[in-house]
Amino acid sequence: MASATMTAPAQLGARRIDDLLPRINRGVQMAFVVGALLTLLSFVVPAFRERVWATYLAAFTFYLGITLGGLFFVVLQHLVRAGWSVVVRRVAEGIALNTKLLPVLFIPVAVGTYQGHLHPAAAAHADHGGGHGAAHAPADPGHAAPGGAPAPADPAHGAGHGGGHHAPHAPLKAKWLSFPWFLGRMLLFFAIWYGIASYFYGSSVAQDQDGDPARTSRMTWWAAPLMIVFALTCSLAGFDLLMALDPYWYSTMFGVYFFAGCFLSFMATLIIAFYVLRRHGLAWEVGPEHYHDMGKFMFAFVVFWAYIAYSQFMLIWYGNIPEETVWYLRRMEHGWLLVSAWLIVGHFVIPFLALLSRFPKRRPELLVAGSAWVLFVHYIDLQWLILPQPEAARAVPVPLLDLGLLLVLGAVYVRSTAANLTGVSLIPERDPRLRDSLAHENF
Amino acid sequence: MSATTAPAAHDAPAIDSNTWDDPARRAPLVTGGLGFRGITDGVCGVVEAPQPPRAWFVAFGASLVFLAILGLMLGYLIITGVGVWGNKSPVFWGWPIVNFVFWVGIGHAGTLISAILYLFRQKWRTGINRAAEAMTIFAVICAGLYPGVHIGRVWAAYYLFPLPNQMDMWPQFRSPLMWDVFAVNTYLTVSALFWYMGLVPDLATLRDRAPTRLRQVLYGFFALGWRGSNRHWHRYERAYLILAALATPLVLSVHSVVSFDFATSQIPGWHTTIFPPYFVAGAIFSGFAMVVTLLVPARKLFGLEHFITMRHLENMNKIILTTGCMVGLAYGTEFFIAAYSGNPLEQFAFLARARAHFGWAYLSMIFCNVVVPQLFWFKKLRTNVWVMFVACIFVNIGMWFERFVIIVTSLTADFLPAAWDYYTPTWVDILTFAGTFGLFMTLFLLFCRFLPMIAISEVKGVLPHEHPDLGFHHDDHGAGAGHGHAKPAEVTP
């Protein structure tokens, strides 16, 4: 049944990033330097210095999310045998391949966690309490009185966890959240994600050489089990990186929430990436029909995010159980209430209205503005998830530091993506479904 | 795609295989070499045949018997009171709510197929959407029955709606049960609209072909004067897209709201935030299983194998596998978080589910919902009508048990140990549930007999020659350069 080898359609245009590399490098270097300067500048103020770990976690999770979104996108396109997306898939594969960069970017998170600046339960010296604000770490045998109210110095926690019947001190949980296990799991996830990403990237690039449609069939076959692996690892990573910032709090929905943000930020990134490539005369095959579809995906996930966020909030608000509501209460004090309200408007209402009609989705200039907005509010969402935790000084963020770290990591990230795509076609030029994608129309 | 047989609808040409996995060729969605004429004849032939197949009469008779049982049970219930059911402290929500959620869940496939799969451009949906939508509406009718009779004083059922009245009594708007009334009614209304709108062009076809005057008048009345003009089609397409966009959030909202009935409470096992998407996935899972259960015999009985092809069934089985895995993931997440939370109440509730009195129900649920769908990893099994028929019945049973497990096990052992008790349904419970199958099947069989089971106009729209660009023809690869659409895309400024 297998068809003959595929050939690249004759009308494909410029599709190599290689000539662009010097310019990308210049931009990346500039962004890195500016970002580093901003970061250092904000270090001058001691109050900012305390926040650097949590802010770094936000910036790291931001790029992690984009990468995971890309990974999901690539696996999904193969799983459903999508035709329209072939022309945009290579760049997505390049983004997903940044999973190899993640362990490096993760080092400061690991260090911060080890030193007790981030995940209190995973802090190595959690039992010394005191200086790190990690006094209520579940790993702490000193606080292991069953049902004891932890950390009297922390009013938010006192209120939330006075209920008494939950037992975060349970040895199993303490072990699960402890630093070696946390680190081990994260490294395992990075390895799995890198394995998946490099498989799809490698196969797809190899197909450019041999045009063998059987590769597509094999990728389709693997996509199904790997999707399950992705679902498990992605939600567990969400639990580990973000939910465990408060070791007492739990929500079964959290993994889905994390995933929604990942995919949303990835779609926005993909749109921006193609906009930039197009400005430089590359990948002209990606036309309004494809922007339209990417825009639809982004719109869908704006709504999906809102659906998940609303369901999680409403159920916890309605149930009104102190050990759950404390998480939201913390996001309603110290100025965070404004941010919470802002998320409803900025993360849902504005992009919903802006992306609802067909008009902006088919115009790259407008859609790219929408994507930039989505990335911005998604980052706010990450801050909202991370910073109100007691360990992160609870205060509203410092734009200077955020911008600095986002630029530094972003520079590394863009450089890595460009490197992934160097020497390969930006379009999977001999994919058997490329014709579907080129001829794609939204009716 | 070797169309070897003549396009004659009634002499059953050989069923072509269209389940191949060659990425370079999209499979045809109508087999047997049928063209426009063959499609119209094949679908209308079912309705126009002077007599339905004998099996139809047998099934219809059996359905009527069960429908009569439903009538008797409801009569008995209304005359006697809700005490005839097994609902008692602490399980005030027994079978009636289990069955309500079960039927609402079944009703999720139709609108998913017609709305969400439409937005995702899944062309294969055209072969199954009509029957699935019909099934959706009938399932929601069965579901709607339960809250109506569960309130005890059936004659006061209109209090469910916020009607102004002289007693100034209003429903409790803060209650998710109230939201349910709105969610399910909206869903029923939009699904019925969607279904009926899709039927209009096909009713006009039946009108134009009607062998008797009575049929002509009746189909003509419901065809709303459809003449198939360009303007009609234009508006039809617009309306379809808009309705699809409106129905898409409804697919998620209905079962999300149903899940709120449980998740807003504080009962361990009910109060968990993953419920909304988990319920939606489960609903789609059970809905597709029911579609497969119904369409496997129906396509054979009415000779519709060229429209509801093996590929359609295979795709549905893949969706069942996917949603089955999602449901499994949700079960796992619940267990994981129960362990992770360190909350002894949560842990107790979940361990009790798996190990205490209702452990058998829990194991049935896991077996039917998580284990059985794994059969569909194998192409041989998911393209075998017997395997899929049996597996899908298992899925239906499993999804019923899921609701039973959630509702009953959490209630039997709640916060007040003194009140803990085992739950047993009464014979009225059982016969009422059996009776709703009678209602469901009666409506479905009438639909099969009197309305076009396949969306004729939509199926015609997915014939290969309607989409020359989409790689249906394996012989013209590389000829893309000469194509109108294949030039580098222009961006509108």
Tab-separated table of C-alpha atoms in Angstrom, chain A residues 45-227:
chain	number	residue	atom	x	y	z
A	45	VAL	CA	18.027	46.834	45.710
A	46	PRO	CA	18.134	44.213	48.459
A	47	ALA	CA	14.376	43.695	48.391
A	48	PHE	CA	14.647	42.645	44.779
A	49	ARG	CA	17.429	40.241	45.501
A	50	GLU	CA	15.156	38.114	47.642
A	51	ARG	CA	12.820	37.699	44.764
A	52	VAL	CA	15.325	36.519	42.241
A	53	TRP	CA	14.788	32.813	42.800
A	54	ALA	CA	11.042	32.940	42.405
A	55	THR	CA	11.336	35.239	39.424
A	56	TYR	CA	13.828	32.907	37.863
A	57	LEU	CA	11.405	30.040	38.372
A	58	ALA	CA	8.712	32.048	36.599
A	59	ALA	CA	11.005	32.793	33.675
A	60	PHE	CA	12.179	29.201	33.507
A	61	THR	CA	8.629	27.854	33.611
A	62	PHE	CA	7.706	30.297	30.889
A	63	TYR	CA	10.207	28.782	28.464
A	64	LEU	CA	9.575	25.282	29.723
A	65	GLY	CA	5.894	25.790	28.950
A	66	ILE	CA	6.572	26.927	25.412
A	67	THR	CA	8.774	23.892	24.862
A	68	LEU	CA	6.236	21.473	26.284
A	69	GLY	CA	3.507	23.098	24.231
A	70	GLY	CA	5.660	22.549	21.154
A	71	LEU	CA	6.236	18.952	22.084
A	72	PHE	CA	2.522	18.400	22.540
A	73	PHE	CA	1.792	20.092	19.224
A	74	VAL	CA	4.223	17.903	17.316
A	75	VAL	CA	2.969	14.681	18.873
A	76	LEU	CA	-0.624	15.752	18.357
A	77	GLN	CA	-0.173	16.562	14.676
A	78	HIS	CA	1.181	13.099	14.062
A	79	LEU	CA	-1.402	11.433	16.219
A	80	VAL	CA	-4.320	12.947	14.316
A	81	ARG	CA	-2.544	12.812	10.933
A	82	ALA	CA	-3.079	16.500	10.444
A	83	GLY	CA	-2.658	17.870	6.973
A	84	TRP	CA	-2.889	21.624	7.457
A	85	SER	CA	-0.038	21.877	9.918
A	86	VAL	CA	2.765	20.276	7.924
A	87	VAL	CA	4.238	23.621	6.887
A	88	VAL	CA	4.449	24.848	10.477
A	89	ARG	CA	5.567	21.594	12.020
A	90	ARG	CA	9.314	21.880	11.531
A	91	VAL	CA	9.602	25.064	13.544
A	92	ALA	CA	7.470	23.420	16.231
A	93	GLU	CA	9.897	20.491	16.191
A	94	GLY	CA	12.757	22.931	16.592
A	95	ILE	CA	11.049	24.511	19.578
A	96	ALA	CA	10.284	21.137	21.095
A	97	LEU	CA	13.914	20.111	20.702
A	98	ASN	CA	14.784	22.830	23.209
A	99	THR	CA	14.009	20.155	25.762
A	100	LYS	CA	17.753	19.506	25.612
A	101	LEU	CA	18.306	23.044	26.885
A	102	LEU	CA	15.900	22.686	29.777
A	103	PRO	CA	18.165	20.776	32.184
A	104	VAL	CA	20.731	23.567	31.860
A	105	LEU	CA	18.206	26.303	32.481
A	106	PHE	CA	16.879	24.212	35.346
A	107	ILE	CA	20.145	24.370	37.308
A	108	PRO	CA	19.318	27.640	39.112
A	109	VAL	CA	15.872	26.260	39.995
A	110	ALA	CA	17.538	23.199	41.462
A	111	VAL	CA	20.023	25.331	43.371
A	112	GLY	CA	17.294	27.638	44.625
A	113	THR	CA	15.257	24.679	45.722
A	114	TYR	CA	18.204	23.053	47.414
A	115	GLN	CA	18.929	26.213	49.328
A	116	GLY	CA	15.323	26.500	50.368
A	117	HIS	CA	14.367	29.557	48.360
A	118	LEU	CA	11.684	27.822	46.348
A	119	HIS	CA	9.990	24.561	47.118
A	120	PRO	CA	10.019	24.483	50.871
A	121	ALA	CA	9.408	20.775	51.124
A	122	ALA	CA	12.357	20.056	48.883
A	123	ALA	CA	14.834	22.309	50.637
A	124	ALA	CA	17.908	20.423	51.728
A	125	HIS	CA	18.069	22.199	55.067
A	126	ALA	CA	14.393	22.390	55.629
A	127	ASP	CA	14.832	21.168	59.187
A	128	HIS	CA	16.878	24.232	60.088
A	129	GLY	CA	13.913	26.391	59.214
A	130	GLY	CA	14.495	29.974	60.154
A	131	GLY	CA	16.276	32.029	57.595
A	132	HIS	CA	14.734	30.604	54.488
A	133	GLY	CA	11.104	31.009	55.288
A	134	ALA	CA	10.875	27.270	54.982
A	135	ALA	CA	10.033	26.735	58.590
A	136	HIS	CA	6.949	24.723	57.810
A	137	ALA	CA	8.576	22.288	55.464
A	138	PRO	CA	6.885	18.924	55.687
A	139	ALA	CA	10.239	17.216	55.580
A	140	ASP	CA	10.911	18.739	58.918
A	141	PRO	CA	10.850	16.096	61.630
A	142	GLY	CA	10.788	18.821	64.265
A	143	HIS	CA	7.342	19.846	63.120
A	144	ALA	CA	6.035	16.381	62.698
A	145	ALA	CA	3.409	16.601	65.404
A	146	PRO	CA	0.307	15.115	63.810
A	147	GLY	CA	-2.095	17.806	62.804
A	148	GLY	CA	0.023	20.504	64.365
A	149	ALA	CA	-0.402	23.994	63.010
A	150	PRO	CA	2.751	24.767	61.128
A	151	ALA	CA	4.720	27.981	61.048
A	152	PRO	CA	2.970	30.236	63.495
A	153	ALA	CA	4.983	33.100	62.093
A	154	ASP	CA	3.082	32.847	58.862
A	155	PRO	CA	-0.447	34.159	59.294
A	156	ALA	CA	-1.625	33.023	55.899
A	157	HIS	CA	-0.507	29.523	56.643
A	158	GLY	CA	-1.793	29.612	60.147
A	159	ALA	CA	-5.222	30.447	58.886
A	160	GLY	CA	-5.126	27.946	56.125
A	161	HIS	CA	-3.656	24.956	57.792
A	162	GLY	CA	-5.090	25.238	61.229
A	163	GLY	CA	-7.720	22.742	60.176
A	164	GLY	CA	-5.449	20.070	61.431
A	165	HIS	CA	-6.602	16.877	59.820
A	166	HIS	CA	-4.357	16.964	56.814
A	167	ALA	CA	-0.979	15.446	57.335
A	168	PRO	CA	1.642	16.826	54.974
A	169	HIS	CA	4.175	15.437	57.367
A	170	ALA	CA	3.363	11.975	56.210
A	171	PRO	CA	6.665	10.268	55.523
A	172	LEU	CA	5.642	9.216	52.037
A	173	LYS	CA	4.808	12.730	51.009
A	174	ALA	CA	7.891	14.157	52.642
A	175	LYS	CA	9.927	11.715	50.619
A	176	TRP	CA	8.056	12.477	47.418
A	177	LEU	CA	8.672	16.184	47.836
A	178	SER	CA	12.219	15.904	49.149
A	179	PHE	CA	15.040	17.335	47.103
A	180	PRO	CA	16.569	14.136	45.668
A	181	TRP	CA	13.207	12.870	44.569
A	182	PHE	CA	12.186	16.231	43.162
A	183	LEU	CA	15.438	16.523	41.257
A	184	GLY	CA	15.330	12.930	40.128
A	185	ARG	CA	11.822	13.287	38.779
A	186	MET	CA	12.599	16.498	36.964
A	187	LEU	CA	15.681	14.976	35.368
A	188	LEU	CA	13.654	11.950	34.358
A	189	PHE	CA	11.045	14.215	32.781
A	190	PHE	CA	13.707	16.163	30.915
A	191	ALA	CA	15.159	12.927	29.602
A	192	ILE	CA	11.771	11.640	28.490
A	193	TRP	CA	10.836	14.903	26.823
A	194	TYR	CA	14.163	15.113	25.086
A	195	GLY	CA	13.754	11.544	23.897
A	196	ILE	CA	10.343	12.281	22.415
A	197	ALA	CA	11.388	15.593	20.873
A	198	SER	CA	14.566	14.257	19.316
A	199	TYR	CA	12.747	11.263	17.891
A	200	PHE	CA	10.192	13.385	16.075
A	201	TYR	CA	12.728	15.974	15.024
A	202	GLY	CA	15.182	13.361	13.811
A	203	SER	CA	12.620	11.382	11.857
A	204	SER	CA	11.160	14.453	10.289
A	205	VAL	CA	14.540	15.804	9.227
A	206	ALA	CA	15.571	12.406	7.918
A	207	GLN	CA	12.440	12.410	5.794
A	208	ASP	CA	13.675	15.588	4.105
A	209	GLN	CA	16.553	13.461	2.863
A	210	ASP	CA	14.860	10.259	1.821
A	211	GLY	CA	11.230	11.243	1.349
A	212	ASP	CA	10.136	7.955	2.812
A	213	PRO	CA	6.445	8.088	3.756
A	214	ALA	CA	6.926	5.091	6.040
A	215	ARG	CA	8.596	7.467	8.497
A	216	THR	CA	5.322	9.320	8.810
A	217	SER	CA	3.506	6.073	9.525
A	218	ARG	CA	6.039	5.171	12.190
A	219	MET	CA	5.758	8.585	13.816
A	220	THR	CA	1.978	8.256	13.798
A	221	TRP	CA	2.308	4.907	15.490
A	222	TRP	CA	4.626	6.229	18.175
A	223	ALA	CA	2.584	9.368	18.706
A	224	ALA	CA	-0.164	7.469	20.505
A	225	PRO	CA	1.842	5.912	23.368
A	226	LEU	CA	4.089	8.952	23.581
A	227	MET	CA	1.053	11.157	24.033
